[in-house]
Coordinates of C-alpha atoms and ligand atoms in Angstrom, one line a residue:
M1 CA 10.9 -11.1 -12.6
D2 CA 8.7 -10.0 -15.6
F3 CA 9.5 -6.5 -16.6
E4 CA 6.4 -6.1 -18.8
M5 CA 3.2 -4.6 -17.6
N6 CA 0.6 -7.4 -17.1
E7 CA -2.6 -7.3 -19.1
N8 CA -4.5 -6.0 -16.2
Q9 CA -2.0 -3.2 -15.7
L10 CA -2.3 -2.2 -19.4
M11 CA -6.0 -2.1 -19.2
I12 CA -6.0 -0.1 -16.0
A13 CA -3.4 2.3 -17.4
Q14 CA -5.6 3.0 -20.3
M15 CA -8.7 3.4 -18.1
V16 CA -6.9 5.8 -15.8
R17 CA -5.4 7.8 -18.8
D18 CA -8.9 8.2 -20.3
F19 CA -10.3 9.2 -16.9
A20 CA -7.5 11.7 -16.2
E21 CA -7.9 13.3 -19.7
K22 CA -11.6 13.7 -19.3
E23 CA -12.1 14.4 -15.6
I24 CA -8.8 15.8 -14.3
R25 CA -6.8 17.6 -17.0
P26 CA -9.4 20.2 -17.9
H27 CA -9.7 21.4 -14.2
F28 CA -6.4 20.7 -12.4
M29 CA -5.0 24.2 -12.6
E30 CA -8.3 25.7 -11.4
W31 CA -8.3 23.3 -8.4
D32 CA -4.6 24.1 -7.8
E33 CA -5.2 27.9 -7.8
S34 CA -8.2 27.7 -5.5
Q35 CA -6.9 24.8 -3.3
E36 CA -10.2 23.0 -4.0
F37 CA -10.3 19.3 -3.0
P38 CA -12.6 17.9 -5.7
V39 CA -14.5 15.2 -3.7
H40 CA -16.7 14.4 -6.8
V41 CA -13.6 13.1 -8.6
F42 CA -12.8 10.6 -5.9
K43 CA -16.4 9.4 -5.9
K44 CA -16.0 8.6 -9.6
L45 CA -12.6 7.0 -9.0
G46 CA -14.5 4.9 -6.4
E47 CA -17.0 3.8 -9.1
L48 CA -14.0 2.6 -11.2
G49 CA -12.6 0.6 -8.2
L50 CA -9.6 2.8 -7.7
M51 CA -10.3 3.7 -4.1
G52 CA -9.9 0.2 -2.9
V53 CA -7.2 -1.0 -5.3
F54 CA -5.7 -3.9 -3.2
I55 CA -8.8 -4.5 -1.0
P56 CA -10.3 -7.9 -1.8
E57 CA -13.6 -8.0 -3.7
E58 CA -15.4 -9.5 -0.7
Y59 CA -14.9 -6.2 1.1
G60 CA -15.9 -4.1 -2.0
G61 CA -12.5 -3.6 -3.4
S62 CA -10.8 -4.5 -6.7
G63 CA -8.5 -7.2 -5.3
F64 CA -5.5 -6.1 -7.4
S65 CA -1.8 -6.4 -6.5
Y66 CA 0.7 -3.7 -5.7
F67 CA 1.7 -3.8 -9.4
E68 CA -1.7 -2.4 -10.4
Y69 CA -1.6 0.0 -7.5
I70 CA 1.7 1.5 -8.8
T71 CA 0.0 1.8 -12.2
V72 CA -3.1 3.6 -10.8
V73 CA -1.2 6.1 -8.7
S74 CA 1.5 6.9 -11.3
E75 CA -0.9 7.3 -14.2
I76 CA -3.0 9.7 -12.2
A77 CA 0.1 11.6 -11.0
K78 CA 1.3 12.0 -14.6
V79 CA -1.6 14.5 -14.9
C80 CA -2.1 15.8 -11.4
G81 CA 0.0 15.0 -8.3
S82 CA -2.7 16.2 -5.9
I83 CA -5.2 13.7 -7.1
G84 CA -2.5 11.0 -7.1
L85 CA -1.6 11.9 -3.5
S86 CA -5.1 11.7 -2.3
V87 CA -5.7 8.3 -4.0
A88 CA -2.5 7.0 -2.4
A89 CA -3.3 8.3 1.1
H90 CA -6.9 7.0 1.0
N91 CA -5.8 3.5 -0.3
S92 CA -2.6 2.9 1.7
L93 CA -3.2 4.6 5.0
C94 CA -6.8 4.7 6.3
T95 CA -8.2 1.9 4.1
G96 CA -5.0 -0.2 4.3
H97 CA -4.7 0.2 8.1
I98 CA -8.2 -1.2 8.6
Y99 CA -7.6 -4.0 6.0
Y100 CA -4.2 -5.1 7.4
H101 CA -4.9 -4.7 11.1
G102 CA -8.6 -4.4 11.7
S103 CA -10.9 -7.1 13.0
E104 CA -13.3 -8.9 10.7
E105 CA -16.2 -6.8 12.1
Q106 CA -14.3 -3.6 11.4
K107 CA -13.3 -4.7 7.9
K108 CA -17.0 -5.5 7.1
K109 CA -18.2 -2.2 8.5
Y110 CA -15.7 0.2 6.9
L111 CA -14.0 -1.3 3.9
P112 CA -17.0 -1.5 1.5
K113 CA -17.7 2.2 2.2
L114 CA -14.0 3.2 1.8
A115 CA -13.3 1.0 -1.2
T116 CA -16.2 2.5 -3.2
A117 CA -15.4 6.1 -2.0
E118 CA -18.8 6.4 -0.3
W119 CA -16.5 7.5 2.5
I120 CA -13.2 9.2 2.2
G121 CA -10.5 8.1 4.6
A122 CA -7.9 10.0 6.7
W123 CA -5.0 8.8 8.8
G124 CA -3.5 10.6 11.8
L125 CA 0.0 9.9 13.0
T126 CA 1.9 13.2 12.8
E127 CA 1.5 16.0 15.4
T128 CA 2.8 19.6 15.4
G129 CA 5.8 18.6 17.5
T130 CA 6.3 15.1 16.3
G131 CA 6.8 14.6 12.5
S132 CA 9.9 12.4 12.0
D133 CA 9.9 11.4 15.6
A134 CA 6.4 9.9 15.2
G135 CA 6.7 7.8 18.4
G136 CA 6.9 10.8 20.6
M137 CA 3.2 11.8 20.1
N138 CA 1.2 13.7 22.8
T139 CA -2.4 12.9 21.8
T140 CA -3.8 10.6 24.5
A141 CA -6.4 7.9 24.6
V142 CA -7.7 6.9 28.0
L143 CA -10.1 4.0 28.7
D144 CA -13.2 5.1 30.6
G145 CA -15.7 2.3 31.0
D146 CA -16.8 1.2 27.5
H147 CA -15.2 4.2 25.8
W148 CA -11.8 5.5 24.8
V149 CA -11.4 9.3 25.5
L150 CA -9.1 11.1 23.1
N151 CA -7.5 14.5 23.7
G152 CA -4.9 16.3 21.6
S153 CA -4.4 17.1 17.9
K154 CA -2.9 15.7 14.7
N155 CA -1.2 17.8 12.0
F156 CA -0.8 17.7 8.2
I157 CA -3.6 15.1 7.8
T158 CA -4.7 14.4 4.2
H159 CA -8.5 14.6 4.1
G160 CA -8.6 16.0 7.6
K161 CA -11.7 18.0 6.9
S162 CA -13.5 16.1 4.1
G163 CA -12.7 12.6 5.5
D164 CA -15.7 10.6 6.7
V165 CA -13.6 8.3 8.9
A166 CA -10.1 8.5 10.3
V167 CA -7.6 6.0 11.7
V168 CA -5.7 7.8 14.5
I169 CA -2.7 6.7 16.5
A170 CA -2.7 7.9 20.1
R171 CA -0.8 7.5 23.3
T172 CA -2.1 4.8 25.6
G173 CA 1.0 4.1 27.5
E174 CA 4.4 5.5 28.4
K175 CA 5.8 8.2 26.2
G176 CA 8.8 7.0 24.1
A177 CA 7.9 3.3 24.7
S178 CA 7.4 1.4 21.4
N179 CA 4.3 -0.2 22.9
G180 CA 3.0 3.1 24.2
T181 CA 0.5 3.9 21.4
S182 CA -2.6 2.3 19.9
A183 CA -4.7 2.8 16.8
F184 CA -8.4 3.8 16.7
I185 CA -11.1 4.3 14.2
I186 CA -13.0 7.6 14.5
E187 CA -16.0 8.6 12.5
K188 CA -16.8 12.2 11.4
G189 CA -19.5 13.7 13.5
T190 CA -18.3 12.1 16.8
P191 CA -18.7 14.7 19.5
G192 CA -15.3 16.2 20.4
F193 CA -13.8 15.4 17.0
S194 CA -13.3 18.3 14.6
A195 CA -11.1 19.6 11.8
G196 CA -8.8 22.6 12.5
K197 CA -6.6 24.7 10.2
K198 CA -6.4 23.8 6.5
E199 CA -2.8 24.2 5.3
N200 CA -2.0 26.7 2.4
K201 CA 0.6 24.7 0.6
M202 CA 3.3 25.2 -2.1
G203 CA 2.2 22.2 -4.1
M204 CA -0.3 19.3 -4.0
R205 CA -2.8 22.1 -3.5
A206 CA -5.9 20.1 -4.5
S207 CA -5.2 17.4 -1.9
E208 CA -6.6 18.6 1.3
T209 CA -4.3 18.8 4.3
C210 CA -5.8 19.7 7.6
E211 CA -5.5 19.5 11.4
L212 CA -7.6 17.0 13.5
I213 CA -8.6 18.1 17.0
F214 CA -9.8 15.8 19.8
N215 CA -11.4 17.4 22.7
D216 CA -12.7 14.8 25.2
C217 CA -13.7 12.8 22.1
R218 CA -15.4 9.5 23.3
I219 CA -15.3 6.6 20.9
P220 CA -16.6 3.0 21.6
K221 CA -14.1 0.6 23.1
E222 CA -14.5 -1.7 20.0
N223 CA -13.0 1.1 17.7
L224 CA -9.5 0.1 18.9
I225 CA -7.6 -1.6 16.0
G226 CA -5.8 -4.7 17.1
V227 CA -4.6 -4.7 20.7
V228 CA -3.5 -2.0 23.0
G229 CA 0.2 -0.9 22.5
E230 CA 0.4 -2.0 18.9
G231 CA -0.2 1.4 17.3
F232 CA 3.3 2.5 16.4
K233 CA 4.3 -0.9 14.9
Q234 CA 1.0 -1.0 12.9
A235 CA 1.8 2.5 11.7
M236 CA 5.3 1.5 10.7
Q237 CA 4.0 -1.4 8.7
I238 CA 1.4 0.7 7.0
L239 CA 4.1 3.2 6.1
D240 CA 6.2 0.4 4.6
G241 CA 3.4 -0.2 2.1
G242 CA 2.5 3.5 1.8
R243 CA 6.0 4.4 0.8
I244 CA 5.5 2.3 -2.4
S245 CA 2.5 4.5 -3.3
I246 CA 4.5 7.7 -2.6
G247 CA 7.2 6.2 -4.8
A248 CA 4.5 5.6 -7.5
L249 CA 3.3 9.2 -7.1
S250 CA 6.9 10.4 -7.5
L251 CA 7.3 8.2 -10.6
G252 CA 4.1 9.6 -12.2
I253 CA 5.2 13.2 -11.5
A254 CA 8.7 12.5 -13.0
K255 CA 7.2 10.9 -16.1
G256 CA 4.7 13.7 -16.6
A257 CA 7.5 16.3 -16.3
Y258 CA 9.8 14.3 -18.6
E259 CA 7.2 13.7 -21.3
A260 CA 6.3 17.4 -21.3
A261 CA 9.9 18.4 -21.6
L262 CA 10.7 15.8 -24.3
K263 CA 7.8 17.0 -26.4
Y264 CA 8.7 20.7 -25.9
S265 CA 12.4 20.1 -26.7
K266 CA 11.4 18.8 -30.1
E267 CA 9.1 21.7 -30.9
R268 CA 11.0 24.6 -29.5
E269 CA 13.5 26.0 -32.0
Q270 CA 16.5 28.2 -31.1
F271 CA 19.5 29.1 -33.3
G272 CA 17.6 27.5 -36.2
Q273 CA 17.0 24.1 -34.8
P274 CA 14.9 22.2 -32.2
I275 CA 16.6 22.6 -28.8
S276 CA 16.6 18.7 -28.5
K277 CA 19.4 18.8 -31.1
F278 CA 21.7 20.5 -28.5
Q279 CA 23.7 18.1 -26.5
S280 CA 23.1 20.1 -23.3
I281 CA 19.3 19.4 -23.6
A282 CA 19.7 15.8 -25.1
F283 CA 21.9 14.8 -22.1
K284 CA 19.4 16.2 -19.6
L285 CA 16.7 14.0 -21.3
A286 CA 19.0 11.0 -21.1
D287 CA 19.6 11.5 -17.4
M288 CA 15.9 12.0 -16.8
A289 CA 15.0 8.8 -18.7
T290 CA 17.7 6.8 -17.0
E291 CA 16.6 7.8 -13.5
I292 CA 13.0 7.3 -14.2
E293 CA 13.6 3.7 -15.4
A294 CA 15.7 3.0 -12.3
A295 CA 13.1 4.4 -10.0
E296 CA 10.4 2.2 -11.7
L297 CA 12.5 -0.9 -11.3
L298 CA 13.0 -0.2 -7.6
L299 CA 9.3 0.3 -7.1
Y300 CA 8.5 -3.0 -8.8
Q301 CA 11.0 -4.8 -6.6
A302 CA 9.3 -3.4 -3.5
A303 CA 5.9 -4.2 -4.9
Y304 CA 7.0 -7.8 -5.8
L305 CA 8.0 -8.4 -2.1
K306 CA 4.8 -6.8 -0.8
N307 CA 2.7 -9.0 -3.2
N308 CA 4.5 -12.0 -1.9
K309 CA 4.0 -11.0 1.7
K310 CA 7.7 -10.6 2.3
K311 CA 9.3 -8.0 4.5
M312 CA 10.1 -4.9 2.4
T313 CA 10.9 -2.2 4.9
K314 CA 14.3 -1.5 3.3
E315 CA 13.2 -1.9 -0.3
S316 CA 10.1 0.4 0.0
A317 CA 12.3 3.0 1.8
I318 CA 14.9 2.7 -1.0
A319 CA 12.2 3.0 -3.7
K320 CA 10.5 5.9 -2.1
Y321 CA 13.8 7.8 -1.3
Y322 CA 15.1 7.3 -4.8
A323 CA 11.9 7.9 -6.8
S324 CA 11.0 11.1 -4.8
E325 CA 14.5 12.6 -5.3
V326 CA 14.2 11.7 -9.0
A327 CA 10.8 13.4 -9.2
V328 CA 12.4 16.6 -7.8
R329 CA 15.4 16.4 -10.1
T330 CA 13.3 15.6 -13.2
A331 CA 10.8 18.4 -12.6
N332 CA 13.7 20.8 -12.0
E333 CA 15.3 19.9 -15.3
A334 CA 11.9 20.1 -17.1
V335 CA 11.4 23.6 -15.9
Q336 CA 15.0 24.4 -17.1
I337 CA 14.3 22.9 -20.6
F338 CA 11.1 25.0 -20.9
G339 CA 13.1 28.1 -19.9
G340 CA 11.1 31.2 -19.2
Y341 CA 7.9 29.5 -20.3
G342 CA 8.5 26.8 -17.7
Y343 CA 8.4 29.5 -15.0
T344 CA 4.8 30.4 -16.1
K345 CA 1.5 28.8 -15.2
D346 CA 0.8 28.4 -19.0
F347 CA 2.8 25.1 -19.0
P348 CA 2.5 22.2 -16.6
V349 CA 6.1 21.9 -15.5
E350 CA 6.0 24.5 -12.8
K351 CA 3.2 22.5 -11.1
F352 CA 5.2 19.2 -11.4
Y353 CA 8.1 21.1 -9.8
R354 CA 6.0 22.3 -6.8
D355 CA 4.2 19.0 -6.4
A356 CA 7.3 16.9 -6.6
K357 CA 8.8 18.4 -3.5
L358 CA 6.2 16.9 -1.2
C359 CA 7.3 13.4 -2.2
T360 CA 10.7 13.9 -0.5
I361 CA 8.8 14.9 2.7
G362 CA 5.5 13.0 3.1
E363 CA 5.4 9.5 4.6
G364 CA 8.9 10.1 5.9
T365 CA 11.5 12.5 4.6
S366 CA 14.4 11.4 2.5
E367 CA 16.5 11.6 5.7
I368 CA 14.1 9.3 7.5
Q369 CA 14.3 6.8 4.6
K370 CA 18.1 6.8 5.0
I371 CA 17.7 6.0 8.7
V372 CA 15.4 3.1 7.8
I373 CA 17.7 1.9 5.1
S374 CA 20.9 2.1 7.1
R375 CA 19.3 0.5 10.2
E376 CA 18.2 -2.4 8.0
I377 CA 21.6 -2.8 6.4
L378 CA 23.4 -2.6 9.7
K379 CA 21.1 -4.9 11.7
Ligands
COS1 N1 7.6 -2.7 10.8 C1 7.4 -3.3 12.0 N2 7.9 -2.9 13.2 C2 8.7 -1.8 13.1 C3 9.0 -1.1 11.9 C4 8.5 -1.7 10.7 N3 8.7 -1.1 9.5 N4 9.8 -0.1 12.2 C5 10.0 -0.1 13.5 N5 9.3 -1.1 14.1 C6 9.3 -1.5 15.5 C7 10.7 -1.8 16.0 O1 11.1 -3.1 15.7 C8 10.6 -1.5 17.4 O2 10.1 -2.6 18.1 P1 10.6 -3.1 19.5 O3 10.6 -1.9 20.4 O4 9.7 -4.2 19.9 O5 12.0 -3.5 19.3 C9 9.6 -0.3 17.5 O6 8.9 -0.4 16.3 C10 10.3 1.0 17.6 O7 11.1 1.2 16.5 P2 12.4 2.2 16.4 O8 13.2 2.0 17.7 O9 13.0 2.0 15.1 O10 11.6 3.6 16.5 P3 12.1 5.0 16.4 O11 11.4 5.9 17.4 O12 13.6 5.1 16.4 O13 11.6 5.5 15.0 C11 11.6 5.8 12.6 C12 11.9 4.9 13.8 C13 12.4 7.1 12.6 C14 11.9 5.0 11.4 C15 10.1 6.2 12.6 O14 9.7 7.0 13.7 C16 9.6 6.8 11.3 O15 9.3 6.1 10.3 N6 9.4 8.2 11.4 C17 8.8 8.9 10.2 C18 7.4 8.9 10.4 C19 6.7 9.2 9.1 O16 7.0 8.7 8.0 N7 5.8 10.2 9.2 C20 5.1 10.6 8.0 C21 3.7 10.4 8.1 S1 2.9 11.1 6.8 S2 1.4 10.1 6.5

């Protein structure tokens, strides 16, 4: 395996860095404070082809591999985790679900709009009572003539309010049965479909998280994705890929925190010398650098398998589990290196610290990743 970034990745990394410096860095704290979801930023990212990173050009996307996808998400997250999270959720979940499991008609109808960010996508699996136990969902979809009728609600949905279209998994069969759920496409404005409470979060505050409510929501029969009963398995496959992007998000946050701490440690003087000269600080930096490089290699391993259409359930879970825990550890040590200043909002590390925590929870907690990994090992 080639460990160098390919030419495309180098070009994309530079493009994303330039974009993030100009369009994100000047505003990210303001969006964080006010919990504003800056839709206009995603429209611009769409113009750059970053909202349909792995969607083929024939459907309006960039047609890149997962290597480029890791570059996009991690470079954005080095500046702002919230924007990185929304890019990851839009690409992997809603857009990815329609691309990997939708019919040709559905792909032609929705992907060009999603890949260009004309439409923002949401994806609904989780419910109030079913987070880790995703298969136990209570939202139902019942066939009535030419329509499916949905009732229930989905929780913690990225772009739940601002999303123009959502892919939603609902119960169509027996509760607990692995073939008891199906996936549907639901457009904003459909009668009976609305957004509920917006969450007030610790971190990732500029990435909108909202409830979806279905009240006798009737959608055309053809909005079913794939066949009846496939919803849970489709969702698991989508999460296999999505976990690579959350790993990339974690990697970006860890790199952002590490780079800030490295720079500060060389500038900040105590006892007559830069604090980087003290072994206690230098060793923290050594640990951070080691773990970041290990996380990156794990991510590229999972991406390599995904690019080659090989099963990567275990590898993506390992990469996501490790990278997200590294993000939390690295951000924690970065705050420590900044000392009192790290605890203020004048420096970026407190935000990396708050944002990083989501990565060990979203798209499957670290504990769920360990279930996935151990089941794969013990099969
Ligand atoms: N790819 C394809 N199929 C998969 C799969 C995968 N990665 N993982 C599971 N399946 C299949 C299984 O093979 C099984 O099929 P059969 O019944 O035909 O044998 C079926 O799905 C049920 O799988 P399993 O028995 O493992 O389901 P569990 O209810 O035990 O759940 C976990 C498994 C815990 C792994 C799953 O519920 C999960 O990932 N939970 C976390 C959800 C999550 O990440 N939510 C965050 C969303 S934020 S966007």
